[in-house]
Amino acid sequence: DVKVTQSSRYLVKRTGEKVFLECVQDMDHENMFWYRQDPGLGLRLIYFSYDVKMKEKGDIPEGYSVSREKKERFSLILESASTNQTSMYLCASSLVGRLHEQYFGPGTRLTVT
Amino acid sequence: QQPVQSPQAVILREGEDAVINCSSSKALYSVHWYRQKHGEAPVFLMILLKGGEQKGHEKISASFNEKKQQSSLYLTASQLSYSGTYFCGTERSSGGSNYKLTFGKGTLLTVNP
Protein backbone atom coordinates (compact mmCIF):
# COMPACT_ATOMS: atom_id res chain seq x y z
CA ASP A 1 0.00 0.00 0.00
CA VAL A 2 1.48 3.31 -1.08
CA LYS A 3 2.21 5.78 1.63
CA VAL A 4 3.11 9.41 2.10
CA THR A 5 3.62 10.45 5.68
CA GLN A 6 4.07 13.86 7.24
CA SER A 7 5.85 14.44 10.51
CA SER A 8 3.04 16.21 12.34
CA ARG A 9 -0.71 16.51 11.95
CA TYR A 10 -0.89 19.68 14.01
CA LEU A 11 1.79 22.23 14.78
CA VAL A 12 1.70 25.53 16.64
CA LYS A 13 4.61 27.92 16.27
CA ARG A 14 5.36 31.50 17.20
CA THR A 15 6.01 34.32 14.76
CA GLY A 16 9.67 34.43 13.77
CA GLU A 17 10.41 30.78 14.56
CA LYS A 18 12.07 28.52 12.03
CA VAL A 19 9.72 25.69 11.11
CA PHE A 20 10.51 22.36 9.49
CA LEU A 21 7.80 20.22 7.90
CA GLU A 22 8.91 16.74 6.92
CA CYS A 23 7.47 14.43 4.31
CA VAL A 24 8.47 10.84 3.59
CA GLN A 25 7.24 8.54 0.81
CA ASP A 26 7.89 4.84 0.46
CA MET A 27 7.04 4.43 -3.23
CA ASP A 28 10.43 5.31 -4.73
CA HIS A 29 8.83 8.28 -6.49
CA GLU A 30 11.06 10.79 -8.18
CA ASN A 31 8.71 13.76 -7.84
CA MET A 32 7.71 15.32 -4.55
CA PHE A 33 5.56 18.39 -3.99
CA TRP A 34 4.57 20.81 -1.25
CA TYR A 35 1.17 22.51 -1.40
CA ARG A 36 -0.69 24.76 0.94
CA GLN A 37 -4.44 24.59 1.17
CA ASP A 38 -6.53 27.52 2.29
CA PRO A 39 -10.33 27.85 2.32
CA GLY A 40 -11.59 29.16 -0.98
CA LEU A 41 -8.16 29.05 -2.61
CA GLY A 42 -7.74 25.37 -3.30
CA LEU A 43 -4.34 23.71 -3.47
CA ARG A 44 -1.45 25.98 -4.36
CA LEU A 45 2.00 24.65 -5.22
CA ILE A 46 4.84 26.01 -3.11
CA TYR A 47 7.83 23.98 -4.36
CA PHE A 48 8.47 20.71 -6.01
CA SER A 49 11.45 18.45 -6.52
CA TYR A 50 12.02 16.04 -9.40
CA ASP A 51 15.20 14.48 -8.07
CA VAL A 52 17.49 14.47 -5.07
CA LYS A 53 18.93 17.95 -4.49
CA MET A 54 16.82 19.32 -7.35
CA LYS A 55 14.04 21.78 -6.67
CA GLU A 56 11.83 24.15 -8.54
CA LYS A 57 9.63 27.00 -7.40
CA GLY A 58 5.92 26.60 -7.59
CA ASP A 59 3.33 29.35 -7.65
CA ILE A 60 3.82 30.74 -4.13
CA PRO A 61 7.43 30.10 -3.02
CA GLU A 62 7.96 33.35 -1.11
CA GLY A 63 8.82 32.79 2.52
CA TYR A 64 9.58 29.09 2.01
CA SER A 65 12.55 26.94 1.12
CA VAL A 66 12.92 23.19 0.64
CA SER A 67 15.47 20.48 1.02
CA ARG A 68 15.73 17.07 -0.58
CA GLU A 69 18.83 15.19 0.50
CA LYS A 70 17.34 11.73 0.03
CA LYS A 71 14.89 10.46 -2.55
CA GLU A 72 12.24 9.51 -0.04
CA ARG A 73 12.30 12.70 2.04
CA PHE A 74 11.27 16.24 1.17
CA SER A 75 11.34 19.01 3.74
CA LEU A 76 9.59 22.36 3.71
CA ILE A 77 11.25 25.12 5.70
CA LEU A 78 9.73 28.34 6.92
CA GLU A 79 12.77 30.45 7.73
CA SER A 80 10.85 32.94 9.85
CA ALA A 81 7.25 31.95 10.34
CA SER A 82 4.59 34.60 9.97
CA THR A 83 0.89 34.57 10.78
CA ASN A 84 -0.05 34.56 7.09
CA GLN A 85 1.63 31.17 6.81
CA THR A 86 -1.03 29.64 9.03
CA SER A 87 -2.46 26.98 6.75
CA MET A 88 -2.83 23.30 5.93
CA TYR A 89 0.31 21.97 4.26
CA LEU A 90 0.07 18.94 2.03
CA CYS A 91 2.91 16.89 0.66
CA ALA A 92 2.52 14.72 -2.43
CA SER A 93 4.64 12.44 -4.57
CA SER A 94 4.44 10.94 -8.04
CA LEU A 95 6.44 9.12 -10.65
CA VAL A 96 8.34 11.28 -13.09
CA GLY A 97 6.80 12.23 -16.40
CA ARG A 98 3.31 12.96 -17.48
CA LEU A 99 0.11 11.30 -16.61
CA HIS A 100 1.04 9.97 -13.23
CA GLU A 101 -1.26 10.54 -10.32
CA GLN A 102 -0.09 12.30 -7.21
CA TYR A 103 -0.32 10.60 -3.84
CA PHE A 104 -0.97 12.96 -0.95
CA GLY A 105 0.02 12.82 2.68
CA PRO A 106 -2.49 13.50 5.47
CA GLY A 107 -1.43 17.13 5.85
CA THR A 108 0.01 19.28 8.61
CA ARG A 109 -2.17 22.00 10.03
CA LEU A 110 0.24 24.77 11.01
CA THR A 111 -0.83 27.64 13.21
CA VAL A 112 1.52 30.58 13.63
CA THR A 113 0.67 32.83 16.57
CA GLN B 1 -2.98 30.37 -13.68
CA GLN B 2 -5.62 28.44 -11.78
CA PRO B 3 -8.33 26.64 -13.77
CA VAL B 4 -11.83 27.80 -12.93
CA GLN B 5 -14.22 25.32 -11.41
CA SER B 6 -17.98 25.63 -11.33
CA PRO B 7 -20.15 25.44 -9.41
CA GLN B 8 -18.37 26.31 -6.16
CA ALA B 9 -20.76 24.13 -4.21
CA VAL B 10 -23.62 21.76 -4.91
CA ILE B 11 -26.07 19.93 -2.66
CA LEU B 12 -27.72 16.74 -3.84
CA ARG B 13 -30.05 14.11 -2.55
CA GLU B 14 -28.86 10.55 -2.79
CA GLY B 15 -29.47 9.21 -6.28
CA GLU B 16 -29.32 12.58 -8.05
CA ASP B 17 -26.78 13.53 -10.70
CA ALA B 18 -24.29 16.38 -10.79
CA VAL B 19 -21.81 17.92 -13.18
CA ILE B 20 -18.67 19.79 -12.16
CA ASN B 21 -16.86 21.87 -14.73
CA CYS B 22 -13.24 22.88 -15.02
CA SER B 23 -12.05 25.39 -17.58
CA SER B 24 -8.76 27.02 -18.38
CA SER B 25 -7.66 30.07 -20.33
CA LYS B 26 -4.55 28.19 -21.43
CA ALA B 27 -4.23 25.12 -23.61
CA LEU B 28 -4.76 21.93 -21.66
CA TYR B 29 -2.56 18.91 -22.17
CA SER B 30 -4.33 16.83 -19.61
CA VAL B 31 -6.68 17.16 -16.68
CA HIS B 32 -6.52 15.35 -13.36
CA TRP B 33 -9.48 14.97 -11.01
CA TYR B 34 -9.13 14.44 -7.26
CA ARG B 35 -11.61 14.12 -4.41
CA GLN B 36 -10.93 15.19 -0.86
CA LYS B 37 -13.20 14.07 1.93
CA HIS B 38 -13.47 16.18 5.03
CA GLY B 39 -10.33 15.89 7.15
CA GLU B 40 -8.59 13.60 4.68
CA ALA B 41 -5.98 13.91 1.95
CA PRO B 42 -7.00 14.37 -1.70
CA VAL B 43 -7.35 11.10 -3.55
CA PHE B 44 -6.80 10.65 -7.27
CA LEU B 45 -9.85 9.82 -9.39
CA MET B 46 -8.73 9.93 -13.00
CA ILE B 47 -6.60 11.56 -15.67
CA LEU B 48 -7.91 12.64 -19.05
CA LEU B 49 -5.47 13.09 -21.87
CA LYS B 50 -7.02 13.31 -25.26
CA GLY B 51 -9.64 15.72 -26.46
CA GLY B 52 -13.08 14.25 -26.15
CA GLU B 53 -11.82 11.32 -24.15
CA GLN B 54 -14.07 10.02 -21.42
CA LYS B 55 -13.01 7.93 -18.51
CA GLY B 56 -14.88 6.37 -15.68
CA HIS B 57 -14.43 5.55 -12.04
CA GLU B 58 -17.35 3.70 -10.45
CA LYS B 59 -20.32 5.89 -11.38
CA ILE B 60 -18.11 8.91 -11.88
CA SER B 61 -17.00 9.74 -15.38
CA ALA B 62 -15.35 12.70 -17.03
CA SER B 63 -14.85 14.27 -20.41
CA PHE B 64 -12.15 16.49 -21.78
CA ASN B 65 -12.76 18.95 -24.58
CA GLU B 66 -9.40 20.13 -25.80
CA LYS B 67 -10.86 22.75 -28.13
CA LYS B 68 -12.94 24.39 -25.43
CA GLN B 69 -10.10 23.93 -22.92
CA GLN B 70 -12.44 22.41 -20.40
CA SER B 71 -13.24 19.21 -18.61
CA SER B 72 -16.42 18.06 -16.92
CA LEU B 73 -16.88 15.52 -14.14
CA TYR B 74 -20.17 13.61 -14.15
CA LEU B 75 -21.49 12.01 -10.99
CA THR B 76 -24.49 9.81 -11.64
CA ALA B 77 -26.84 8.30 -9.09
CA SER B 78 -24.84 9.95 -6.34
CA GLN B 79 -24.11 8.11 -3.12
CA LEU B 80 -23.44 9.48 0.34
CA SER B 81 -19.81 8.47 -0.10
CA TYR B 82 -19.45 10.95 -2.96
CA SER B 83 -19.54 13.89 -0.57
CA GLY B 84 -16.34 15.89 -0.53
CA THR B 85 -14.46 18.57 -2.38
CA TYR B 86 -13.55 17.87 -5.98
CA PHE B 87 -10.47 19.43 -7.51
CA CYS B 88 -9.38 19.54 -11.09
CA GLY B 89 -5.69 19.89 -11.82
CA THR B 90 -4.30 21.00 -15.14
CA GLU B 91 -0.89 19.85 -16.19
CA ARG B 92 1.85 22.11 -17.43
CA SER B 93 5.41 21.41 -18.39
CA SER B 94 8.27 22.33 -16.13
CA GLY B 95 10.91 21.46 -18.67
CA GLY B 96 12.14 18.10 -19.87
CA SER B 97 9.99 15.34 -18.50
CA ASN B 98 8.89 17.31 -15.48
CA TYR B 99 5.30 18.30 -15.10
CA LYS B 100 3.36 19.99 -12.37
CA LEU B 101 -0.28 20.54 -11.69
CA THR B 102 -2.23 23.71 -11.12
CA PHE B 103 -5.37 23.00 -9.14
CA GLY B 104 -8.69 24.78 -9.23
CA LYS B 105 -10.28 26.13 -6.06
CA GLY B 106 -12.49 23.11 -5.68
CA THR B 107 -16.19 22.25 -5.74
CA LEU B 108 -17.83 21.18 -2.49
CA LEU B 109 -20.31 18.38 -3.11
CA THR B 110 -22.72 17.41 -0.37
CA VAL B 111 -24.95 14.38 -0.79
CA ASN B 112 -27.81 14.12 1.67
CA PRO B 113 -29.95 11.05 2.38
PDB file of C-alpha atoms in Angstrom:
ATOM      1  CA  ASP A   1       0.000   0.000   0.000  1.00  0.00           C
ATOM      2  CA  VAL A   2       1.484   3.307  -1.076  1.00  0.00           C
ATOM      3  CA  LYS A   3       2.213   5.778   1.632  1.00  0.00           C
ATOM      4  CA  VAL A   4       3.113   9.405   2.096  1.00  0.00           C
ATOM      5  CA  THR A   5       3.625  10.445   5.682  1.00  0.00           C
ATOM      6  CA  GLN A   6       4.071  13.859   7.239  1.00  0.00           C
ATOM      7  CA  SER A   7       5.849  14.440  10.508  1.00  0.00           C
ATOM      8  CA  SER A   8       3.044  16.208  12.341  1.00  0.00           C
ATOM      9  CA  ARG A   9      -0.714  16.508  11.945  1.00  0.00           C
ATOM     10  CA  TYR A  10      -0.891  19.684  14.010  1.00  0.00           C
ATOM     11  CA  LEU A  11       1.787  22.234  14.775  1.00  0.00           C
ATOM     12  CA  VAL A  12       1.703  25.529  16.637  1.00  0.00           C
ATOM     13  CA  LYS A  13       4.612  27.922  16.267  1.00  0.00           C
ATOM     14  CA  ARG A  14       5.359  31.503  17.196  1.00  0.00           C
ATOM     15  CA  THR A  15       6.014  34.321  14.761  1.00  0.00           C
ATOM     16  CA  GLY A  16       9.670  34.425  13.774  1.00  0.00           C
ATOM     17  CA  GLU A  17      10.410  30.780  14.558  1.00  0.00           C
ATOM     18  CA  LYS A  18      12.066  28.515  12.026  1.00  0.00           C
ATOM     19  CA  VAL A  19       9.723  25.692  11.111  1.00  0.00           C
ATOM     20  CA  PHE A  20      10.506  22.358   9.489  1.00  0.00           C
ATOM     21  CA  LEU A  21       7.800  20.219   7.904  1.00  0.00           C
ATOM     22  CA  GLU A  22       8.911  16.744   6.923  1.00  0.00           C
ATOM     23  CA  CYS A  23       7.469  14.429   4.310  1.00  0.00           C
ATOM     24  CA  VAL A  24       8.474  10.842   3.586  1.00  0.00           C
ATOM     25  CA  GLN A  25       7.244   8.540   0.815  1.00  0.00           C
ATOM     26  CA  ASP A  26       7.889   4.837   0.455  1.00  0.00           C
ATOM     27  CA  MET A  27       7.037   4.435  -3.228  1.00  0.00           C
ATOM     28  CA  ASP A  28      10.428   5.312  -4.726  1.00  0.00           C
ATOM     29  CA  HIS A  29       8.826   8.278  -6.492  1.00  0.00           C
ATOM     30  CA  GLU A  30      11.059  10.793  -8.184  1.00  0.00           C
ATOM     31  CA  ASN A  31       8.713  13.756  -7.841  1.00  0.00           C
ATOM     32  CA  MET A  32       7.705  15.319  -4.550  1.00  0.00           C
ATOM     33  CA  PHE A  33       5.556  18.391  -3.989  1.00  0.00           C
ATOM     34  CA  TRP A  34       4.570  20.809  -1.251  1.00  0.00           C
ATOM     35  CA  TYR A  35       1.173  22.509  -1.400  1.00  0.00           C
ATOM     36  CA  ARG A  36      -0.686  24.758   0.938  1.00  0.00           C
ATOM     37  CA  GLN A  37      -4.440  24.586   1.171  1.00  0.00           C
ATOM     38  CA  ASP A  38      -6.534  27.519   2.289  1.00  0.00           C
ATOM     39  CA  PRO A  39     -10.326  27.853   2.316  1.00  0.00           C
ATOM     40  CA  GLY A  40     -11.595  29.157  -0.984  1.00  0.00           C
ATOM     41  CA  LEU A  41      -8.164  29.054  -2.613  1.00  0.00           C
ATOM     42  CA  GLY A  42      -7.736  25.367  -3.300  1.00  0.00           C
ATOM     43  CA  LEU A  43      -4.338  23.711  -3.471  1.00  0.00           C
ATOM     44  CA  ARG A  44      -1.446  25.976  -4.361  1.00  0.00           C
ATOM     45  CA  LEU A  45       1.997  24.654  -5.225  1.00  0.00           C
ATOM     46  CA  ILE A  46       4.839  26.007  -3.114  1.00  0.00           C
ATOM     47  CA  TYR A  47       7.825  23.980  -4.362  1.00  0.00           C
ATOM     48  CA  PHE A  48       8.469  20.714  -6.009  1.00  0.00           C
ATOM     49  CA  SER A  49      11.449  18.446  -6.524  1.00  0.00           C
ATOM     50  CA  TYR A  50      12.023  16.036  -9.400  1.00  0.00           C
ATOM     51  CA  ASP A  51      15.195  14.480  -8.067  1.00  0.00           C
ATOM     52  CA  VAL A  52      17.494  14.472  -5.072  1.00  0.00           C
ATOM     53  CA  LYS A  53      18.926  17.948  -4.490  1.00  0.00           C
ATOM     54  CA  MET A  54      16.818  19.318  -7.350  1.00  0.00           C
ATOM     55  CA  LYS A  55      14.035  21.782  -6.667  1.00  0.00           C
ATOM     56  CA  GLU A  56      11.831  24.149  -8.535  1.00  0.00           C
ATOM     57  CA  LYS A  57       9.634  27.002  -7.400  1.00  0.00           C
ATOM     58  CA  GLY A  58       5.916  26.603  -7.594  1.00  0.00           C
ATOM     59  CA  ASP A  59       3.333  29.351  -7.653  1.00  0.00           C
ATOM     60  CA  ILE A  60       3.822  30.736  -4.131  1.00  0.00           C
ATOM     61  CA  PRO A  61       7.435  30.099  -3.016  1.00  0.00           C
ATOM     62  CA  GLU A  62       7.958  33.351  -1.115  1.00  0.00           C
ATOM     63  CA  GLY A  63       8.815  32.785   2.520  1.00  0.00           C
ATOM     64  CA  TYR A  64       9.583  29.094   2.006  1.00  0.00           C
ATOM     65  CA  SER A  65      12.545  26.938   1.118  1.00  0.00           C
ATOM     66  CA  VAL A  66      12.915  23.195   0.639  1.00  0.00           C
ATOM     67  CA  SER A  67      15.466  20.479   1.020  1.00  0.00           C
ATOM     68  CA  ARG A  68      15.731  17.069  -0.582  1.00  0.00           C
ATOM     69  CA  GLU A  69      18.830  15.189   0.498  1.00  0.00           C
ATOM     70  CA  LYS A  70      17.340  11.725   0.031  1.00  0.00           C
ATOM     71  CA  LYS A  71      14.890  10.464  -2.548  1.00  0.00           C
ATOM     72  CA  GLU A  72      12.243   9.508  -0.037  1.00  0.00           C
ATOM     73  CA  ARG A  73      12.304  12.700   2.038  1.00  0.00           C
ATOM     74  CA  PHE A  74      11.269  16.245   1.167  1.00  0.00           C
ATOM     75  CA  SER A  75      11.344  19.014   3.743  1.00  0.00           C
ATOM     76  CA  LEU A  76       9.590  22.355   3.710  1.00  0.00           C
ATOM     77  CA  ILE A  77      11.251  25.121   5.698  1.00  0.00           C
ATOM     78  CA  LEU A  78       9.725  28.336   6.919  1.00  0.00           C
ATOM     79  CA  GLU A  79      12.770  30.452   7.727  1.00  0.00           C
ATOM     80  CA  SER A  80      10.848  32.941   9.849  1.00  0.00           C
ATOM     81  CA  ALA A  81       7.252  31.954  10.338  1.00  0.00           C
ATOM     82  CA  SER A  82       4.595  34.603   9.965  1.00  0.00           C
ATOM     83  CA  THR A  83       0.891  34.572  10.777  1.00  0.00           C
ATOM     84  CA  ASN A  84      -0.049  34.563   7.087  1.00  0.00           C
ATOM     85  CA  GLN A  85       1.629  31.168   6.812  1.00  0.00           C
ATOM     86  CA  THR A  86      -1.026  29.638   9.028  1.00  0.00           C
ATOM     87  CA  SER A  87      -2.458  26.982   6.753  1.00  0.00           C
ATOM     88  CA  MET A  88      -2.833  23.301   5.934  1.00  0.00           C
ATOM     89  CA  TYR A  89       0.310  21.971   4.260  1.00  0.00           C
ATOM     90  CA  LEU A  90       0.066  18.936   2.028  1.00  0.00           C
ATOM     91  CA  CYS A  91       2.911  16.891   0.655  1.00  0.00           C
ATOM     92  CA  ALA A  92       2.518  14.723  -2.432  1.00  0.00           C
ATOM     93  CA  SER A  93       4.643  12.441  -4.571  1.00  0.00           C
ATOM     94  CA  SER A  94       4.441  10.938  -8.041  1.00  0.00           C
ATOM     95  CA  LEU A  95       6.436   9.120 -10.646  1.00  0.00           C
ATOM     96  CA  VAL A  96       8.339  11.279 -13.095  1.00  0.00           C
ATOM     97  CA  GLY A  97       6.803  12.228 -16.397  1.00  0.00           C
ATOM     98  CA  ARG A  98       3.313  12.959 -17.481  1.00  0.00           C
ATOM     99  CA  LEU A  99       0.105  11.303 -16.614  1.00  0.00           C
ATOM    100  CA  HIS A 100       1.039   9.973 -13.233  1.00  0.00           C
ATOM    101  CA  GLU A 101      -1.257  10.535 -10.318  1.00  0.00           C
ATOM    102  CA  GLN A 102      -0.088  12.304  -7.211  1.00  0.00           C
ATOM    103  CA  TYR A 103      -0.318  10.603  -3.837  1.00  0.00           C
ATOM    104  CA  PHE A 104      -0.967  12.959  -0.953  1.00  0.00           C
ATOM    105  CA  GLY A 105       0.024  12.818   2.679  1.00  0.00           C
ATOM    106  CA  PRO A 106      -2.489  13.496   5.471  1.00  0.00           C
ATOM    107  CA  GLY A 107      -1.434  17.127   5.849  1.00  0.00           C
ATOM    108  CA  THR A 108       0.011  19.275   8.611  1.00  0.00           C
ATOM    109  CA  ARG A 109      -2.166  22.004  10.026  1.00  0.00           C
ATOM    110  CA  LEU A 110       0.240  24.767  11.008  1.00  0.00           C
ATOM    111  CA  THR A 111      -0.835  27.644  13.212  1.00  0.00           C
ATOM    112  CA  VAL A 112       1.517  30.579  13.632  1.00  0.00           C
ATOM    113  CA  THR A 113       0.673  32.830  16.574  1.00  0.00           C
TER     114      THR A 113
ATOM    115  CA  GLN B   1      -2.983  30.371 -13.676  1.00  0.00           C
ATOM    116  CA  GLN B   2      -5.617  28.436 -11.783  1.00  0.00           C
ATOM    117  CA  PRO B   3      -8.326  26.642 -13.766  1.00  0.00           C
ATOM    118  CA  VAL B   4     -11.826  27.805 -12.932  1.00  0.00           C
ATOM    119  CA  GLN B   5     -14.225  25.316 -11.406  1.00  0.00           C
ATOM    120  CA  SER B   6     -17.981  25.632 -11.329  1.00  0.00           C
ATOM    121  CA  PRO B   7     -20.148  25.445  -9.408  1.00  0.00           C
ATOM    122  CA  GLN B   8     -18.371  26.307  -6.162  1.00  0.00           C
ATOM    123  CA  ALA B   9     -20.765  24.134  -4.211  1.00  0.00           C
ATOM    124  CA  VAL B  10     -23.622  21.765  -4.913  1.00  0.00           C
ATOM    125  CA  ILE B  11     -26.068  19.932  -2.662  1.00  0.00           C
ATOM    126  CA  LEU B  12     -27.720  16.744  -3.843  1.00  0.00           C
ATOM    127  CA  ARG B  13     -30.047  14.114  -2.546  1.00  0.00           C
ATOM    128  CA  GLU B  14     -28.863  10.549  -2.792  1.00  0.00           C
ATOM    129  CA  GLY B  15     -29.471   9.214  -6.279  1.00  0.00           C
ATOM    130  CA  GLU B  16     -29.318  12.575  -8.048  1.00  0.00           C
ATOM    131  CA  ASP B  17     -26.781  13.530 -10.702  1.00  0.00           C
ATOM    132  CA  ALA B  18     -24.293  16.377 -10.790  1.00  0.00           C
ATOM    133  CA  VAL B  19     -21.808  17.923 -13.184  1.00  0.00           C
ATOM    134  CA  ILE B  20     -18.670  19.786 -12.160  1.00  0.00           C
ATOM    135  CA  ASN B  21     -16.857  21.866 -14.729  1.00  0.00           C
ATOM    136  CA  CYS B  22     -13.240  22.884 -15.019  1.00  0.00           C
ATOM    137  CA  SER B  23     -12.051  25.395 -17.579  1.00  0.00           C
ATOM    138  CA  SER B  24      -8.758  27.017 -18.382  1.00  0.00           C
ATOM    139  CA  SER B  25      -7.659  30.067 -20.330  1.00  0.00           C
ATOM    140  CA  LYS B  26      -4.549  28.191 -21.430  1.00  0.00           C
ATOM    141  CA  ALA B  27      -4.227  25.120 -23.610  1.00  0.00           C
ATOM    142  CA  LEU B  28      -4.760  21.934 -21.656  1.00  0.00           C
ATOM    143  CA  TYR B  29      -2.563  18.911 -22.165  1.00  0.00           C
ATOM    144  CA  SER B  30      -4.326  16.827 -19.606  1.00  0.00           C
ATOM    145  CA  VAL B  31      -6.685  17.163 -16.684  1.00  0.00           C
ATOM    146  CA  HIS B  32      -6.516  15.346 -13.358  1.00  0.00           C
ATOM    147  CA  TRP B  33      -9.482  14.974 -11.011  1.00  0.00           C
ATOM    148  CA  TYR B  34      -9.127  14.443  -7.261  1.00  0.00           C
ATOM    149  CA  ARG B  35     -11.607  14.122  -4.414  1.00  0.00           C
ATOM    150  CA  GLN B  36     -10.931  15.192  -0.859  1.00  0.00           C
ATOM    151  CA  LYS B  37     -13.203  14.066   1.932  1.00  0.00           C
ATOM    152  CA  HIS B  38     -13.473  16.178   5.026  1.00  0.00           C
ATOM    153  CA  GLY B  39     -10.328  15.890   7.147  1.00  0.00           C
ATOM    154  CA  GLU B  40      -8.590  13.600   4.682  1.00  0.00           C
ATOM    155  CA  ALA B  41      -5.981  13.912   1.948  1.00  0.00           C
ATOM    156  CA  PRO B  42      -6.999  14.375  -1.696  1.00  0.00           C
ATOM    157  CA  VAL B  43      -7.346  11.098  -3.554  1.00  0.00           C
ATOM    158  CA  PHE B  44      -6.797  10.647  -7.266  1.00  0.00           C
ATOM    159  CA  LEU B  45      -9.852   9.815  -9.386  1.00  0.00           C
ATOM    160  CA  MET B  46      -8.733   9.933 -12.999  1.00  0.00           C
ATOM    161  CA  ILE B  47      -6.600  11.558 -15.672  1.00  0.00           C
ATOM    162  CA  LEU B  48      -7.909  12.640 -19.053  1.00  0.00           C
ATOM    163  CA  LEU B  49      -5.475  13.090 -21.865  1.00  0.00           C
ATOM    164  CA  LYS B  50      -7.023  13.308 -25.256  1.00  0.00           C
ATOM    165  CA  GLY B  51      -9.637  15.720 -26.460  1.00  0.00           C
ATOM    166  CA  GLY B  52     -13.079  14.246 -26.152  1.00  0.00           C
ATOM    167  CA  GLU B  53     -11.823  11.323 -24.147  1.00  0.00           C
ATOM    168  CA  GLN B  54     -14.069  10.019 -21.425  1.00  0.00           C
ATOM    169  CA  LYS B  55     -13.010   7.933 -18.512  1.00  0.00           C
ATOM    170  CA  GLY B  56     -14.880   6.370 -15.678  1.00  0.00           C
ATOM    171  CA  HIS B  57     -14.428   5.550 -12.044  1.00  0.00           C
ATOM    172  CA  GLU B  58     -17.350   3.699 -10.451  1.00  0.00           C
ATOM    173  CA  LYS B  59     -20.324   5.891 -11.384  1.00  0.00           C
ATOM    174  CA  ILE B  60     -18.114   8.905 -11.881  1.00  0.00           C
ATOM    175  CA  SER B  61     -16.995   9.741 -15.382  1.00  0.00           C
ATOM    176  CA  ALA B  62     -15.354  12.701 -17.032  1.00  0.00           C
ATOM    177  CA  SER B  63     -14.846  14.268 -20.414  1.00  0.00           C
ATOM    178  CA  PHE B  64     -12.146  16.492 -21.784  1.00  0.00           C
ATOM    179  CA  ASN B  65     -12.764  18.950 -24.583  1.00  0.00           C
ATOM    180  CA  GLU B  66      -9.401  20.131 -25.795  1.00  0.00           C
ATOM    181  CA  LYS B  67     -10.864  22.746 -28.127  1.00  0.00           C
ATOM    182  CA  LYS B  68     -12.935  24.391 -25.428  1.00  0.00           C
ATOM    183  CA  GLN B  69     -10.101  23.928 -22.919  1.00  0.00           C
ATOM    184  CA  GLN B  70     -12.438  22.405 -20.399  1.00  0.00           C
ATOM    185  CA  SER B  71     -13.244  19.211 -18.608  1.00  0.00           C
ATOM    186  CA  SER B  72     -16.422  18.057 -16.919  1.00  0.00           C
ATOM    187  CA  LEU B  73     -16.877  15.522 -14.145  1.00  0.00           C
ATOM    188  CA  TYR B  74     -20.172  13.608 -14.149  1.00  0.00           C
ATOM    189  CA  LEU B  75     -21.495  12.012 -10.985  1.00  0.00           C
ATOM    190  CA  THR B  76     -24.495   9.807 -11.641  1.00  0.00           C
ATOM    191  CA  ALA B  77     -26.840   8.300  -9.093  1.00  0.00           C
ATOM    192  CA  SER B  78     -24.843   9.947  -6.340  1.00  0.00           C
ATOM    193  CA  GLN B  79     -24.110   8.106  -3.120  1.00  0.00           C
ATOM    194  CA  LEU B  80     -23.445   9.484   0.340  1.00  0.00           C
ATOM    195  CA  SER B  81     -19.811   8.471  -0.097  1.00  0.00           C
ATOM    196  CA  TYR B  82     -19.450  10.946  -2.961  1.00  0.00           C
ATOM    197  CA  SER B  83     -19.540  13.886  -0.570  1.00  0.00           C
ATOM    198  CA  GLY B  84     -16.342  15.889  -0.535  1.00  0.00           C
ATOM    199  CA  THR B  85     -14.459  18.570  -2.378  1.00  0.00           C
ATOM    200  CA  TYR B  86     -13.555  17.865  -5.984  1.00  0.00           C
ATOM    201  CA  PHE B  87     -10.470  19.430  -7.507  1.00  0.00           C
ATOM    202  CA  CYS B  88      -9.382  19.536 -11.087  1.00  0.00           C
ATOM    203  CA  GLY B  89      -5.689  19.892 -11.820  1.00  0.00           C
ATOM    204  CA  THR B  90      -4.300  21.003 -15.138  1.00  0.00           C
ATOM    205  CA  GLU B  91      -0.893  19.851 -16.191  1.00  0.00           C
ATOM    206  CA  ARG B  92       1.850  22.110 -17.434  1.00  0.00           C
ATOM    207  CA  SER B  93       5.410  21.409 -18.395  1.00  0.00           C
ATOM    208  CA  SER B  94       8.266  22.330 -16.129  1.00  0.00           C
ATOM    209  CA  GLY B  95      10.910  21.464 -18.671  1.00  0.00           C
ATOM    210  CA  GLY B  96      12.137  18.100 -19.875  1.00  0.00           C
ATOM    211  CA  SER B  97       9.990  15.336 -18.504  1.00  0.00           C
ATOM    212  CA  ASN B  98       8.894  17.311 -15.479  1.00  0.00           C
ATOM    213  CA  TYR B  99       5.301  18.301 -15.101  1.00  0.00           C
ATOM    214  CA  LYS B 100       3.362  19.991 -12.372  1.00  0.00           C
ATOM    215  CA  LEU B 101      -0.282  20.541 -11.685  1.00  0.00           C
ATOM    216  CA  THR B 102      -2.230  23.715 -11.119  1.00  0.00           C
ATOM    217  CA  PHE B 103      -5.375  23.003  -9.140  1.00  0.00           C
ATOM    218  CA  GLY B 104      -8.686  24.779  -9.228  1.00  0.00           C
ATOM    219  CA  LYS B 105     -10.277  26.131  -6.059  1.00  0.00           C
ATOM    220  CA  GLY B 106     -12.493  23.105  -5.678  1.00  0.00           C
ATOM    221  CA  THR B 107     -16.192  22.248  -5.740  1.00  0.00           C
ATOM    222  CA  LEU B 108     -17.834  21.181  -2.490  1.00  0.00           C
ATOM    223  CA  LEU B 109     -20.307  18.383  -3.111  1.00  0.00           C
ATOM    224  CA  THR B 110     -22.721  17.407  -0.375  1.00  0.00           C
ATOM    225  CA  VAL B 111     -24.952  14.378  -0.792  1.00  0.00           C
ATOM    226  CA  ASN B 112     -27.806  14.125   1.667  1.00  0.00           C
ATOM    227  CA  PRO B 113     -29.955  11.050   2.384  1.00  0.00           C
TER     228      PRO B 113
END
